[in-house]
XYZ file of C-alpha atoms in Angstrom:
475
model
C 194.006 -23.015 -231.056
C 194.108 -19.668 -232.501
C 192.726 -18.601 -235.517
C 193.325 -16.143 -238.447
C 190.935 -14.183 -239.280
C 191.272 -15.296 -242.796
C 189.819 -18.238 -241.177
C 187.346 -16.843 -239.484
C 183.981 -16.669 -238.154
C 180.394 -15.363 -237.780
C 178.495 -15.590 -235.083
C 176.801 -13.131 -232.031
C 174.324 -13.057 -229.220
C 173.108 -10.660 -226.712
C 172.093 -9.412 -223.408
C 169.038 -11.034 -221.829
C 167.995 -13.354 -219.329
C 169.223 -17.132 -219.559
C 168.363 -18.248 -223.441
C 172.235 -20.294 -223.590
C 169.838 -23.586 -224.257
C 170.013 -25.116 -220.864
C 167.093 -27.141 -220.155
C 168.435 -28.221 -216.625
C 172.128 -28.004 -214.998
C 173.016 -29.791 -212.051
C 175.674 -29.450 -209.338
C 176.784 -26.696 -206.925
C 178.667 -23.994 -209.105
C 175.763 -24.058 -212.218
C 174.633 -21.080 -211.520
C 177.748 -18.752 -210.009
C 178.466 -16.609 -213.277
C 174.063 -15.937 -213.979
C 174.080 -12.900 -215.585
C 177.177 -12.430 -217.176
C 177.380 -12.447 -220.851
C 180.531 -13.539 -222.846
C 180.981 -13.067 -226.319
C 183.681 -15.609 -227.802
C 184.772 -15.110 -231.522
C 186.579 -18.449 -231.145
C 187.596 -21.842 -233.749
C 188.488 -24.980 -232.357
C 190.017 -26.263 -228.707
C 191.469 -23.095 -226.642
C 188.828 -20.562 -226.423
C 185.636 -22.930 -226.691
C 187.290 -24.619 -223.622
C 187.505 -21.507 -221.668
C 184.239 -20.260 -222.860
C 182.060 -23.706 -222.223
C 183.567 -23.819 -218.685
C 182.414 -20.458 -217.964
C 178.939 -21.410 -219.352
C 179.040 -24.675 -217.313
C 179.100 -21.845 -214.395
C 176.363 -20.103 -215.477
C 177.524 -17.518 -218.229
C 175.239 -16.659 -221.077
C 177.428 -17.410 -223.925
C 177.418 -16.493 -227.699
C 179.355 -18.236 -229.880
C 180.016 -16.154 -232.935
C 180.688 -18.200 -236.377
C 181.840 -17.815 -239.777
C 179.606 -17.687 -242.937
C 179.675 -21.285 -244.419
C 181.008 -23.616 -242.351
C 181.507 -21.809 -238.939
C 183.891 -23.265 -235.927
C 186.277 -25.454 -237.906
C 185.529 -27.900 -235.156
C 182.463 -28.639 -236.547
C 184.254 -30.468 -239.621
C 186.896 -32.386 -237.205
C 184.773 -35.577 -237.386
C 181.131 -37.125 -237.650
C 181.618 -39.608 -234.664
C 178.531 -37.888 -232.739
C 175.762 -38.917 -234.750
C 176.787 -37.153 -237.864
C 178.383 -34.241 -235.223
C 182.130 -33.967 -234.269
C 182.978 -35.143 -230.930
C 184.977 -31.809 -230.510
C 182.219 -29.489 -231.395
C 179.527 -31.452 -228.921
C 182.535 -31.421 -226.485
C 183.426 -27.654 -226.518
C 179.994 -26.202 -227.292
C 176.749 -27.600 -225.415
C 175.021 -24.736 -223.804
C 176.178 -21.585 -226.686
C 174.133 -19.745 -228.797
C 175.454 -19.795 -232.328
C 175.551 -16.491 -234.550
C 176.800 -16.074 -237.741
C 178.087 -12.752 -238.707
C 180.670 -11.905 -241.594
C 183.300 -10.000 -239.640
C 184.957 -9.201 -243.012
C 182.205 -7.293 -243.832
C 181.257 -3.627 -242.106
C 177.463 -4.851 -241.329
C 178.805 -7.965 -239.358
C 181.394 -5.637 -237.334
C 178.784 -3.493 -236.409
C 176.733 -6.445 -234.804
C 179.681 -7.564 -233.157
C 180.220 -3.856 -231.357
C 177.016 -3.668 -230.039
C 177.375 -7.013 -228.773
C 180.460 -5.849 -227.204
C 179.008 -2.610 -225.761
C 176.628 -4.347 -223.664
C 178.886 -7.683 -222.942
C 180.883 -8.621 -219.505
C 183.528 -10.502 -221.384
C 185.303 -11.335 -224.442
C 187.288 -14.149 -225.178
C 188.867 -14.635 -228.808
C 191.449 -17.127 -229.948
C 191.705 -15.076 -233.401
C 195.928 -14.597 -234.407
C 197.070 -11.903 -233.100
C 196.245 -8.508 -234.349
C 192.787 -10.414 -236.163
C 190.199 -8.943 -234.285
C 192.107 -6.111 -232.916
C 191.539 -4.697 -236.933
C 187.975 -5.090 -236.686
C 187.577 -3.238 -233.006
C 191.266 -1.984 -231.486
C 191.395 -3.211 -228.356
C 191.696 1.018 -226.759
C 188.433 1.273 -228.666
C 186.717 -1.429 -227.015
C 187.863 -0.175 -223.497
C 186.407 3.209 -224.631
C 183.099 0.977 -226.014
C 182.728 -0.802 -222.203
C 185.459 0.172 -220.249
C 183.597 -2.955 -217.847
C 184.563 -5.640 -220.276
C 186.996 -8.365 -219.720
C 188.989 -9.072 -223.083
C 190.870 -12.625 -223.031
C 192.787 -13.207 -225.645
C 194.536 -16.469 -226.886
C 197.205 -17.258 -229.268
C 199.989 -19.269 -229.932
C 203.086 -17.505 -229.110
C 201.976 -13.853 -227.796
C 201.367 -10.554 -229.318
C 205.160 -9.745 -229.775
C 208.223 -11.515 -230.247
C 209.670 -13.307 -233.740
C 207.187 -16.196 -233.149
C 203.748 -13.861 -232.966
C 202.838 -14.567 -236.075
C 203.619 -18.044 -236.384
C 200.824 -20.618 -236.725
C 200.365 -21.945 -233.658
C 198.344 -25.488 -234.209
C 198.519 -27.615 -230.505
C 201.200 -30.158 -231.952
C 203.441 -27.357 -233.313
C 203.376 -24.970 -229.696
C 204.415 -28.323 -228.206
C 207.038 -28.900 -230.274
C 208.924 -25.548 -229.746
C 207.670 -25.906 -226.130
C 209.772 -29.235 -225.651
C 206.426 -31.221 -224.359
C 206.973 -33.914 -227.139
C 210.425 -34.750 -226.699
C 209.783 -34.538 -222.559
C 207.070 -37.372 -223.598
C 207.495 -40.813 -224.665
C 210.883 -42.534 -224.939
C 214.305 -41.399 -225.494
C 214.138 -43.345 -229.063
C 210.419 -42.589 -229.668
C 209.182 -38.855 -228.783
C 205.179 -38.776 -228.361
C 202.113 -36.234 -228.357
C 200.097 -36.355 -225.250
C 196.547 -38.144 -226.609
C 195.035 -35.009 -225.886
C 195.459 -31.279 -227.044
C 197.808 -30.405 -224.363
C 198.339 -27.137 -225.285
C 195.099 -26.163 -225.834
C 193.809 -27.547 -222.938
C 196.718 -25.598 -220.831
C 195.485 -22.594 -222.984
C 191.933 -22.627 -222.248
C 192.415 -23.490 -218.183
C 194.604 -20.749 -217.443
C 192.244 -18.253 -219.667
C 189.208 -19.570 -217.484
C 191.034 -18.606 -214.467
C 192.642 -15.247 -215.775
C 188.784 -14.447 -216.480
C 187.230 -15.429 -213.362
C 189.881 -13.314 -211.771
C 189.113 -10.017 -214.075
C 185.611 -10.499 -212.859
C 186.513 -10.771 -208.937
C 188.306 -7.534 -209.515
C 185.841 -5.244 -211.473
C 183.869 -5.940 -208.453
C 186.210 -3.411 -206.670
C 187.328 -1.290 -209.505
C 184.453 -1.247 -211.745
C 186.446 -1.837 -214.598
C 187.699 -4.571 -216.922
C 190.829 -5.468 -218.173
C 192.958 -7.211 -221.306
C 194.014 -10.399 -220.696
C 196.517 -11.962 -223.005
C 197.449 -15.918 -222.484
C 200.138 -17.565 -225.126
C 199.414 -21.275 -225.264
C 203.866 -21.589 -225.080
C 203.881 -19.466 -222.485
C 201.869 -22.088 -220.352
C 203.243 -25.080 -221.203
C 206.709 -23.356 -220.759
C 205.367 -22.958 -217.184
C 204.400 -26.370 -217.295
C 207.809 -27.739 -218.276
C 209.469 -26.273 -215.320
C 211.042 -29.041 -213.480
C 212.929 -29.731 -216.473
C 213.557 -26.171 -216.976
C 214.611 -25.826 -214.405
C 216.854 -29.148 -214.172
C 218.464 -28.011 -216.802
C 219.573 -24.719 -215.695
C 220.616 -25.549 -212.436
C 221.664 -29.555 -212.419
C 222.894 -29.358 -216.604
C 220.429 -31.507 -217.811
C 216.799 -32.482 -217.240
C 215.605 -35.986 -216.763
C 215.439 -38.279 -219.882
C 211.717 -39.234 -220.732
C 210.594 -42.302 -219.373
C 207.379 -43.398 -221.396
C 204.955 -44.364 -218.452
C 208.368 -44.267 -216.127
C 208.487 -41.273 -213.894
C 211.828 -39.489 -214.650
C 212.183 -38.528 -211.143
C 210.123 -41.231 -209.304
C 211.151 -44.819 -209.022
C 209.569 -47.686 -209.149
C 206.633 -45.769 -210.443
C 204.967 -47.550 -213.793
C 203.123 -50.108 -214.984
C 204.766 -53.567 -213.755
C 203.193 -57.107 -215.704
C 201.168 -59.624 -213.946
C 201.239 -63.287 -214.587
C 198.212 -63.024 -216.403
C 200.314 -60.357 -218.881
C 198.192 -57.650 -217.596
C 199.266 -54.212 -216.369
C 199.214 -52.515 -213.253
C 200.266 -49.207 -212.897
C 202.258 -48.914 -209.299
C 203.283 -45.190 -207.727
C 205.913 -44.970 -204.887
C 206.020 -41.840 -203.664
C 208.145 -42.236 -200.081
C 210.204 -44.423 -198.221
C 207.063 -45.848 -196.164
C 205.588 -46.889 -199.392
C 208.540 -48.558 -200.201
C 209.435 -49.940 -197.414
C 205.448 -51.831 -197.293
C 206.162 -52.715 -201.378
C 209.434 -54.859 -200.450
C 207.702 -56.224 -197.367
C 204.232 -56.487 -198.305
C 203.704 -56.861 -202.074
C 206.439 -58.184 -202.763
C 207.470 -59.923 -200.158
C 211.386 -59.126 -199.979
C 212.199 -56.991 -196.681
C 216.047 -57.789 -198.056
C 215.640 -55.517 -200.617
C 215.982 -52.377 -198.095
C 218.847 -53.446 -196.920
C 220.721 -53.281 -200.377
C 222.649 -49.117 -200.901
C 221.322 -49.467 -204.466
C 217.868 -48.927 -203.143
C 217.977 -46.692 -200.157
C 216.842 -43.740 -201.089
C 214.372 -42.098 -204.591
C 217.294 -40.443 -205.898
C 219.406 -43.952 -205.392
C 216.522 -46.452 -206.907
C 216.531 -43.866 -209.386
C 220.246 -44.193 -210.589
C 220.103 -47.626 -210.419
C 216.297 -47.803 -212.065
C 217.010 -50.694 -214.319
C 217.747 -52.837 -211.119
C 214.802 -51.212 -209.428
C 212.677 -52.154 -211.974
C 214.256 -56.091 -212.343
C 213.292 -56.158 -208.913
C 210.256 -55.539 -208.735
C 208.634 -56.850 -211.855
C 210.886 -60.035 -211.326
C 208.205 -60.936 -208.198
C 205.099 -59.219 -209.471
C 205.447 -61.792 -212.771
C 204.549 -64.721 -210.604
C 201.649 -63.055 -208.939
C 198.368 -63.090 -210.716
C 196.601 -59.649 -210.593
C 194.321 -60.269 -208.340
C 197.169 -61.100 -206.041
C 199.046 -58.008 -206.542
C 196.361 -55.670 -206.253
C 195.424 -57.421 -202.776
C 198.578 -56.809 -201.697
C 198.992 -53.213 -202.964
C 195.637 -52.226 -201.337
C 197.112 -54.431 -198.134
C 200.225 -52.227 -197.789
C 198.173 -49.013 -198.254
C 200.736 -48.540 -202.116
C 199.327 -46.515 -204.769
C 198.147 -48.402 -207.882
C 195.860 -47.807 -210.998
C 194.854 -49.968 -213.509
C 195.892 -49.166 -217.508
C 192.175 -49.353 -218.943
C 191.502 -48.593 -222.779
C 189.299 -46.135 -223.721
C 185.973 -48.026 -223.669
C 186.893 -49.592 -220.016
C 186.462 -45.712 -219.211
C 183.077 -45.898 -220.172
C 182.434 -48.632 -217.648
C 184.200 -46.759 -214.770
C 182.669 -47.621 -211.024
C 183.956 -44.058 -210.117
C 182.655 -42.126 -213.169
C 179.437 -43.824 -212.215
C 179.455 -43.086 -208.714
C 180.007 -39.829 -209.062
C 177.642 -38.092 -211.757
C 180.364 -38.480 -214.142
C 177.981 -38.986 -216.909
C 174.912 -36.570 -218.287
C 173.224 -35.775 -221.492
C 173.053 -33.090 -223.714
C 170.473 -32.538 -226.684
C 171.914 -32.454 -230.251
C 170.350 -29.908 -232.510
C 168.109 -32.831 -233.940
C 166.851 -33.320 -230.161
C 168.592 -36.342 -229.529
C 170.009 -36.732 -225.920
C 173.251 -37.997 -226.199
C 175.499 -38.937 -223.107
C 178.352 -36.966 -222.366
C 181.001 -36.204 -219.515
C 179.672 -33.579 -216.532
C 181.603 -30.995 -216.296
C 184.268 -31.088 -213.630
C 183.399 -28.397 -212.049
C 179.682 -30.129 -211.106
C 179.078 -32.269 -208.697
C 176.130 -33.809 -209.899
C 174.841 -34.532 -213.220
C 172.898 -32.283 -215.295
C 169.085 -32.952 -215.525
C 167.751 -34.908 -217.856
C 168.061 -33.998 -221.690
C 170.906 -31.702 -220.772
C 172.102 -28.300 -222.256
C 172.192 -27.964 -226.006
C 175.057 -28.392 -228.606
C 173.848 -25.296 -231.392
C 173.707 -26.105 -234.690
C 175.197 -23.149 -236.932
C 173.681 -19.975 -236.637
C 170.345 -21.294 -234.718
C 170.423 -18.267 -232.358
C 171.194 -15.776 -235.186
C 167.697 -14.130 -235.954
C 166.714 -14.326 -232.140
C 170.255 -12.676 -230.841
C 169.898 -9.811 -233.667
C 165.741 -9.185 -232.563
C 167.068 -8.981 -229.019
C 169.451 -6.008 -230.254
C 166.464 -4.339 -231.579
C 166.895 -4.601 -235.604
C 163.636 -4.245 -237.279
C 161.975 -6.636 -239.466
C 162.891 -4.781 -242.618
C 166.904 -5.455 -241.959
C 166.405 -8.924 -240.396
C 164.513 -9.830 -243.821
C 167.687 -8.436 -246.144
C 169.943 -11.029 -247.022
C 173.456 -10.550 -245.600
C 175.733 -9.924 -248.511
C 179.315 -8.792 -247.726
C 181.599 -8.020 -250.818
C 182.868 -10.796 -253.026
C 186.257 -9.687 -252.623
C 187.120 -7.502 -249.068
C 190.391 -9.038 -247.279
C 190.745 -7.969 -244.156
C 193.197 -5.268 -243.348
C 196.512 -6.754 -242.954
C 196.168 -9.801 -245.084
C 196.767 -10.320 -249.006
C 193.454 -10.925 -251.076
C 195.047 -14.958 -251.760
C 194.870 -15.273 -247.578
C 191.146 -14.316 -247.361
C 188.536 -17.102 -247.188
C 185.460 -16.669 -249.262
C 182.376 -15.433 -247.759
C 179.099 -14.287 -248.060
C 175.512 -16.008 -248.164
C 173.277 -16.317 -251.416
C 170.349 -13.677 -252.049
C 167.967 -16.850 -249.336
C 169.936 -15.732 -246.726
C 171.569 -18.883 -245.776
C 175.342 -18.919 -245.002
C 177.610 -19.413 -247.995
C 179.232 -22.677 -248.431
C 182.725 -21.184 -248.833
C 185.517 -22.070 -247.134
C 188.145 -20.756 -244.708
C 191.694 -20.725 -246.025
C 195.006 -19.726 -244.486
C 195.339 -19.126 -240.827
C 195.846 -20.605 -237.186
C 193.417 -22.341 -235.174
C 194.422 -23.486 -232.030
C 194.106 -27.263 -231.559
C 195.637 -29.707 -233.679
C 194.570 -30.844 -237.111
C 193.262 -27.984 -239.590
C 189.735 -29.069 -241.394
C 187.711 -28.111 -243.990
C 186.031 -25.682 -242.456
C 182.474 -26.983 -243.471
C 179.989 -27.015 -241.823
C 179.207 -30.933 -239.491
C 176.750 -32.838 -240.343
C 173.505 -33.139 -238.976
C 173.513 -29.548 -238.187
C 171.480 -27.055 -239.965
C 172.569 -23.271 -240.759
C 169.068 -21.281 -240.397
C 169.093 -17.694 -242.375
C 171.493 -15.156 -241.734
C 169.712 -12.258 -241.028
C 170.618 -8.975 -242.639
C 172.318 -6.917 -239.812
């Protein structure tokens, strides 16, 4: 999602050797992005997707966080142990900072961070962090840094402003009424648009880095989380253009594929079946389900045919499936060499021969040191070592990040104390969150207020459980 800056954040890390946390990574690409340090002023799904992924390949990270609370991800649940499932999701292997960017001390940080950094990724709304550091002055700062940033609908355009939550970019994107039923629209389980958001920014930045290899310099890189899933909607798009309408949604139906869905056993279980030719086909009628007489019939001679006539497609085929018992069909599916799946429920995934063949499963260490099992990244091939990388709790890196930038004792000692009242530039005094930390030096419990982050349902902004908030230096 992205984020105000009302909403925002404190957090920062620094050059250095590998300090993201890692005590052991596994598989073949763990290590491809050593050396490169990315500094992600990010909330939520969008960014910490990008920015995990690139740490999963190596990247020294630093995650920086608001005052009080920091990544409103932290507050999404407490399913973890007392942790959110997003946060330990999105986060293992970051350093956490906490810096005040409303106030001029916390800025600073966050440009010599910047000066020294390979690449920045921020999901702030647009225009947010561009008032703390102008994006000219940051190509002037490092003219080597790569600056990704997210948001919901762009930079320009009547919709730039808009909040731009993962539901809401779907909406105006057409993704929920392309999903479910005609009667029944649905949101994908997961953050679609975030997840769309994050991806593409992963690859955008891997690309910026291939290329300052040549030209020695970085780049901006803006991604708009409607702008992907608009180029993920394009075979209705374009259906629509060219044919005058786009393919009804078909719950677990393809729109353009038939048969291709789940079809009921005798038991009253579900097997998902996937016909993608006319040799698959022809093996279903003659194979599965035992009816060669089926390709003789016009109504089913061709995709765009069985199509047309899907609700006789469908009778068809479930009509001799419901007097096979599962094990039966899926004999004869893997017999006649047709694509099937089973529908399994969340905890059957847990359970999953492939997952387990595969590494799918490793740990990572909660800021408590528990080891807690989680799902290798995808772009491993083995799991990570035992007790895995770290999930940060808030602000654990923040006195070791600002001794690596060379503060002396005397202004990591000072409590951080920003102004009771300083609204950002660009935002009314009612729009700015609270911040600040009492005279210990420990973040202020205050909380965000208006703004956008990018992934789905706005929370409290406090901070998880379970996770401590160590003093914020003075900076």
């Amino acid at each position: 999602m992205t984020t105000d800056m009302n909403e925002d954040m404190s957090g920062g890390g620094v050059a250095g050797a590998d300090t993201s946390g890692r005590t052991g990574r596994g598989g073949d690409m763990a290590a491809d992005l050593r050396g490169v340090r990315v500094i992600a002023v990010e909330q939520a799904v969008a960014a910490p997707l990008c920015t995990r992924h690139l740490a999963d390949l190596g990247a020294e990270v630093i995650k920086i966080e608001r005052p009080g609370g920091g990544d409103f991800a932290r507050g999404y649940d407490e399913a973890v142990h007392g942790l959110a499932s997003h946060f330990v999701w999105l986060n293992r292997g970051k350093r956490s900072v906490v810096l005040d960017l409303k106030a001029e001390p916390g800025r600073k940080v966050l440009r010599r961070l910047l000066r020294d950094a390979d690449v920045l990724v921020s999901n702030l709304a647009p225009g947010a962090l561009e008032r703390i550091v102008p994006d000219e002055e940051l190509a002037r700062l490092n003219p080597r840094l790569v600056r990704c940033y997210l948001s919901g609908y762009g930079a320009t355009g009547p919709y730039a402003t808009r909040k731009a939550y993962d539901a809401l970019v779907q909406g105006e994107a057409g993704t929920i009424t392309a999903t479910g039923t005609p009667e029944t629209p649905a949101k994908p389980g997961v953050s679609l648009a975030d997840l769309a958001g994050g991806t593409y920014a992963l690859t955008a930045v891997t690309a910026a880095l291939y290329a300052r290899e040549r030209t020695g310099l970085g780049k901006r890189i803006d991604v708009a989380l409607f702008d992907v899933l608009l180029e993920w909607m394009s075979p209705l798009l374009l259906a629509e253009l060219h044919a005058g309408s786009a393919p009804p949604p078909a719950g677990l139906r393809h729109a353009s594929i038939a048969p291709y869905g789940p079809y009921t056993t005798a038991e009253g279980q579900d097997v998902l079946i996937a016909v993608q030719n006319e040799g698959q086909w022809r093996r279903l009628c003659r194979t599965v389900l035992d009816e060669p007489g089926l390709l003789d019939d016009p109504a089913f001679a061709s995709n765009t045919s069985r199509v047309r006539h899907r609700e006789r497609t469908e009778r068809a085929v479930q009509a001799r499936l419901s007097g096979l018992s599962t094990a039966e069909v899926t004999e004869r599916l893997e017999r006649a060499d047709v694509p099937y799946a089973r529908l399994n429920q969340i905890g059957e995934v847990l359970d999953h021969p492939q997952a387990a063949a595969t590494g799918r499963w490793s740990e990572a260490t909660l800021p408590d040191g528990r080891a807690v099992r989680v799902v290798t990244s995808p772009l491993h091939r083995e799991p990570e070592a035992p007790g895995g990388r770290r999930v940060p709790a808030l602000g654990e890196h923040t006195a070791d990040v600002l001794r690596e930038l060379g503060l002396s004792q005397a202004e990591m000692d000072a409590p951080l104390t920003p102004p009771a009242s300083a609204p950002l530039s660009g935002t009314s005094p009612s729009d700015a969150s609270p911040s600040g930390t009492p005279a210990s030096g420990t973040p202020a419990s205050g909380t965000a207020t208006s703004g956008t982050a990018t992934s789905g349902t706005p929370t409290s902004g406090t901070s998880a459980p379970g996770t401590s908030a160590p003093a914020a230096p003075a900076l």
